[in-house]
Short mmCIF file of C-alpha atoms in Angstrom, two decimals:
data_model
loop_
_atom_site.label_atom_id
_atom_site.label_comp_id
_atom_site.label_asym_id
_atom_site.label_seq_id
_atom_site.Cartn_x
_atom_site.Cartn_y
_atom_site.Cartn_z
CA MET A 244 18.45 -2.55 23.90
CA LEU A 245 18.74 0.57 26.04
CA GLY A 246 22.42 0.87 25.15
CA VAL A 247 21.53 1.25 21.49
CA ILE A 248 19.15 4.12 22.21
CA ALA A 249 22.05 6.40 23.13
CA GLY A 250 22.63 7.00 19.43
CA GLY A 251 24.61 5.71 16.52
CA TYR A 252 21.83 3.66 14.91
CA SER A 253 19.62 4.38 11.95
CA VAL A 254 16.86 1.82 12.64
CA LEU A 255 16.21 -0.22 15.77
CA HIS A 256 13.54 -2.84 15.04
CA TYR A 257 11.97 -4.72 17.95
CA ALA A 258 9.73 -7.65 17.05
CA GLY A 259 7.99 -9.27 19.99
CA HIS A 260 5.30 -8.67 22.55
CA ALA A 261 4.27 -5.59 24.51
CA ARG A 262 1.80 -5.09 27.30
CA SER A 263 -0.11 -1.92 27.97
CA SER A 264 -0.92 -1.15 31.59
CA VAL A 265 -3.44 1.04 33.39
CA VAL A 266 -0.37 2.70 34.93
CA SER A 267 1.42 3.91 31.78
CA ALA A 268 4.88 3.74 33.35
CA ASP A 269 4.32 0.00 33.85
CA SER A 270 3.59 -0.69 30.17
CA ALA A 271 6.45 -2.80 28.85
CA LEU A 272 8.14 -4.66 26.04
CA GLU A 273 8.63 -8.33 26.79
CA ILE A 274 12.26 -8.66 25.74
CA ALA A 275 13.11 -12.15 27.03
CA GLU A 276 11.54 -15.03 28.90
CA GLY A 277 10.24 -13.37 32.06
CA GLU A 278 12.16 -10.15 31.40
CA LYS A 279 10.42 -6.87 30.63
CA LEU A 280 11.53 -3.42 29.59
CA PRO A 281 8.98 -1.07 31.22
CA VAL A 282 8.34 2.53 30.23
CA ARG A 283 9.75 3.76 33.56
CA ARG A 284 13.11 2.09 32.79
CA VAL A 285 13.25 3.59 29.28
CA LEU A 286 12.44 7.03 30.71
CA GLY A 287 15.03 6.55 33.47
CA ARG A 288 17.68 6.22 30.79
CA GLY A 289 17.40 9.90 29.97
CA ALA A 290 17.68 11.48 26.55
CA GLY A 291 20.14 9.98 24.11
CA VAL A 292 22.24 11.81 21.57
CA GLY A 293 19.89 11.83 18.63
CA GLY A 294 19.16 8.27 17.64
CA GLY A 295 17.30 7.07 14.60
CA LEU A 296 14.00 5.34 14.00
CA VAL A 297 12.64 2.80 16.49
CA VAL A 298 10.12 0.34 15.05
CA LEU A 299 8.11 -1.46 17.70
CA SER A 300 6.59 -4.44 15.96
CA ALA A 301 4.54 -5.30 19.02
CA CYS A 302 0.86 -5.07 19.86
CA MET A 303 -0.22 -2.05 21.87
CA SER A 304 3.22 -0.43 21.81
CA ASP A 305 1.62 2.99 21.30
CA LEU A 306 -1.37 2.58 23.60
CA SER A 307 -2.15 4.03 27.00
CA ASP A 308 -4.78 2.06 28.90
CA GLY A 309 -5.26 4.39 31.83
CA ASP A 310 -3.98 7.90 31.27
CA HIS A 311 -6.62 10.20 29.88
CA ASP A 312 -4.37 12.04 27.43
CA GLU A 313 -2.64 8.95 25.96
CA ALA A 314 0.65 10.85 25.98
CA LEU A 315 2.79 8.28 27.79
CA THR A 316 3.21 5.02 25.91
CA ILE A 317 6.08 2.68 25.17
CA ALA A 318 6.55 4.52 21.87
CA THR A 319 6.69 8.00 23.41
CA ALA A 320 9.12 6.73 26.05
CA PHE A 321 11.57 5.90 23.25
CA LEU A 322 11.12 9.42 21.87
CA ALA A 323 11.96 10.83 25.29
CA ALA A 324 15.02 8.57 25.39
CA GLY A 325 16.40 10.07 22.18
CA ALA A 326 14.82 8.28 19.24
CA ARG A 327 14.19 10.54 16.29
CA GLY A 328 10.96 8.75 15.46
CA VAL A 329 8.97 5.72 16.60
CA VAL A 330 6.53 3.44 14.80
CA GLY A 331 4.17 1.54 17.12
CA SER A 332 0.72 0.01 17.15
CA ARG A 333 -2.42 1.18 18.93
CA TRP A 334 -4.04 -2.22 19.38
CA ALA A 335 -3.53 -5.95 19.09
CA ILE A 336 -2.92 -7.23 15.58
CA GLU A 337 -2.17 -10.81 14.51
CA ASP A 338 1.53 -11.63 14.18
CA ASP A 339 1.38 -12.58 10.50
CA VAL A 340 -0.71 -9.51 9.65
CA ARG A 341 1.69 -7.23 11.56
CA THR A 342 4.68 -8.78 9.80
CA ALA A 343 3.11 -8.43 6.37
CA VAL A 344 2.07 -4.81 6.91
CA LEU A 345 5.49 -3.82 8.25
CA MET A 346 7.20 -5.57 5.33
CA VAL A 347 5.13 -3.47 2.93
CA ILE A 348 6.06 -0.31 4.81
CA PHE A 349 9.76 -1.17 4.86
CA HIS A 350 10.09 -2.80 1.45
CA ARG A 351 7.95 -0.62 -0.68
CA PHE A 352 8.10 2.80 0.92
CA LEU A 353 10.74 3.41 3.58
CA GLY A 354 13.63 3.53 1.11
CA GLU A 355 12.05 6.40 -0.76
CA SER A 356 10.77 8.64 2.02
CA GLU A 357 10.78 9.54 5.69
CA PRO A 358 9.04 7.12 8.10
CA GLY A 359 5.87 9.18 8.62
CA VAL A 360 5.46 9.67 4.88
CA ALA A 361 6.24 5.98 4.29
CA LEU A 362 3.53 4.96 6.75
CA ALA A 363 0.98 7.28 5.14
CA ARG A 364 1.86 5.92 1.67
CA ALA A 365 1.58 2.35 2.92
CA GLN A 366 -1.85 3.13 4.41
CA ARG A 367 -3.02 4.66 1.12
CA TRP A 368 -1.68 1.57 -0.70
CA MET A 369 -3.67 -0.67 1.66
CA LEU A 370 -6.85 1.29 0.91
CA ASP A 371 -6.31 1.23 -2.87
CA PRO A 372 -8.52 -1.50 -4.40
CA ALA A 373 -6.15 -1.62 -7.40
CA ARG A 374 -3.04 -2.18 -5.25
CA GLN A 375 -0.40 -4.61 -6.45
CA VAL A 376 1.33 -6.86 -3.92
CA PRO A 377 5.12 -6.45 -4.24
CA VAL A 378 6.32 -9.63 -5.98
CA GLU A 379 9.69 -9.38 -4.23
CA LEU A 380 8.15 -10.29 -0.88
CA ALA A 381 8.41 -13.85 0.41
CA ASP A 382 5.66 -16.15 -0.85
CA GLU A 383 4.32 -16.55 2.69
CA LEU A 384 3.85 -12.79 3.03
CA VAL A 385 2.27 -12.54 -0.41
CA ASP A 386 -0.26 -15.18 0.70
CA VAL A 387 -1.04 -13.24 3.90
CA LEU A 388 -1.36 -9.95 2.01
CA ALA A 389 -3.67 -11.57 -0.55
CA ARG A 390 -6.16 -12.72 2.12
CA LEU A 391 -6.31 -9.48 4.14
CA ASP A 392 -9.22 -7.07 4.05
CA PHE A 393 -7.23 -3.84 3.95
CA ALA A 394 -10.42 -1.77 4.11
CA ASP A 395 -10.67 -2.87 7.74
CA PRO A 396 -9.32 0.00 9.89
CA ALA A 397 -8.08 -2.59 12.39
CA ILE A 398 -5.42 -3.38 9.78
CA TRP A 399 -4.55 -0.18 7.93
CA ALA A 400 -4.88 2.16 10.93
CA ALA A 401 -3.11 0.01 13.55
CA PHE A 402 0.30 1.65 13.18
CA THR A 403 1.33 5.17 14.11
CA HIS A 404 4.46 7.23 13.63
CA GLN A 405 5.55 9.88 16.10
CA GLY A 406 8.57 12.11 15.95
CA VAL A 407 10.48 13.81 13.19
CA SER A 408 9.47 12.77 9.71
#
């Protein structure tokens, strides 16, 4: 995964688990059974050569448990390593909810705008009581989207975008 950060990608999408730590540099992605990619290792990589968008589909990937300014997270470590932008989440969110929300962001909005704008449009869509679920999504995702209470900030506000938009 770190090799990809050096550049030459448009989107790097990680789907898995993350753990936030009181010591921000110890926060990590869980990339394999028993193997972690901590913030300190991402930062130790140094800046890349202008990579693309990193999407961290993992709980708490943009959360700092201990540092008062919340500046050092898994997401910001990828920015420091050369990503142009990073999408991450501030808190735990159910796997099926996270998948459905990210599918809406990618499917409906990302193709027509920059990531930060796409996220903002997706959030406005979630808050629109007259929203229409994209029929092109898999039936399982349509079912999940249909049962969600998008007015709940725990859903629509979970994801952040940092970087160039």
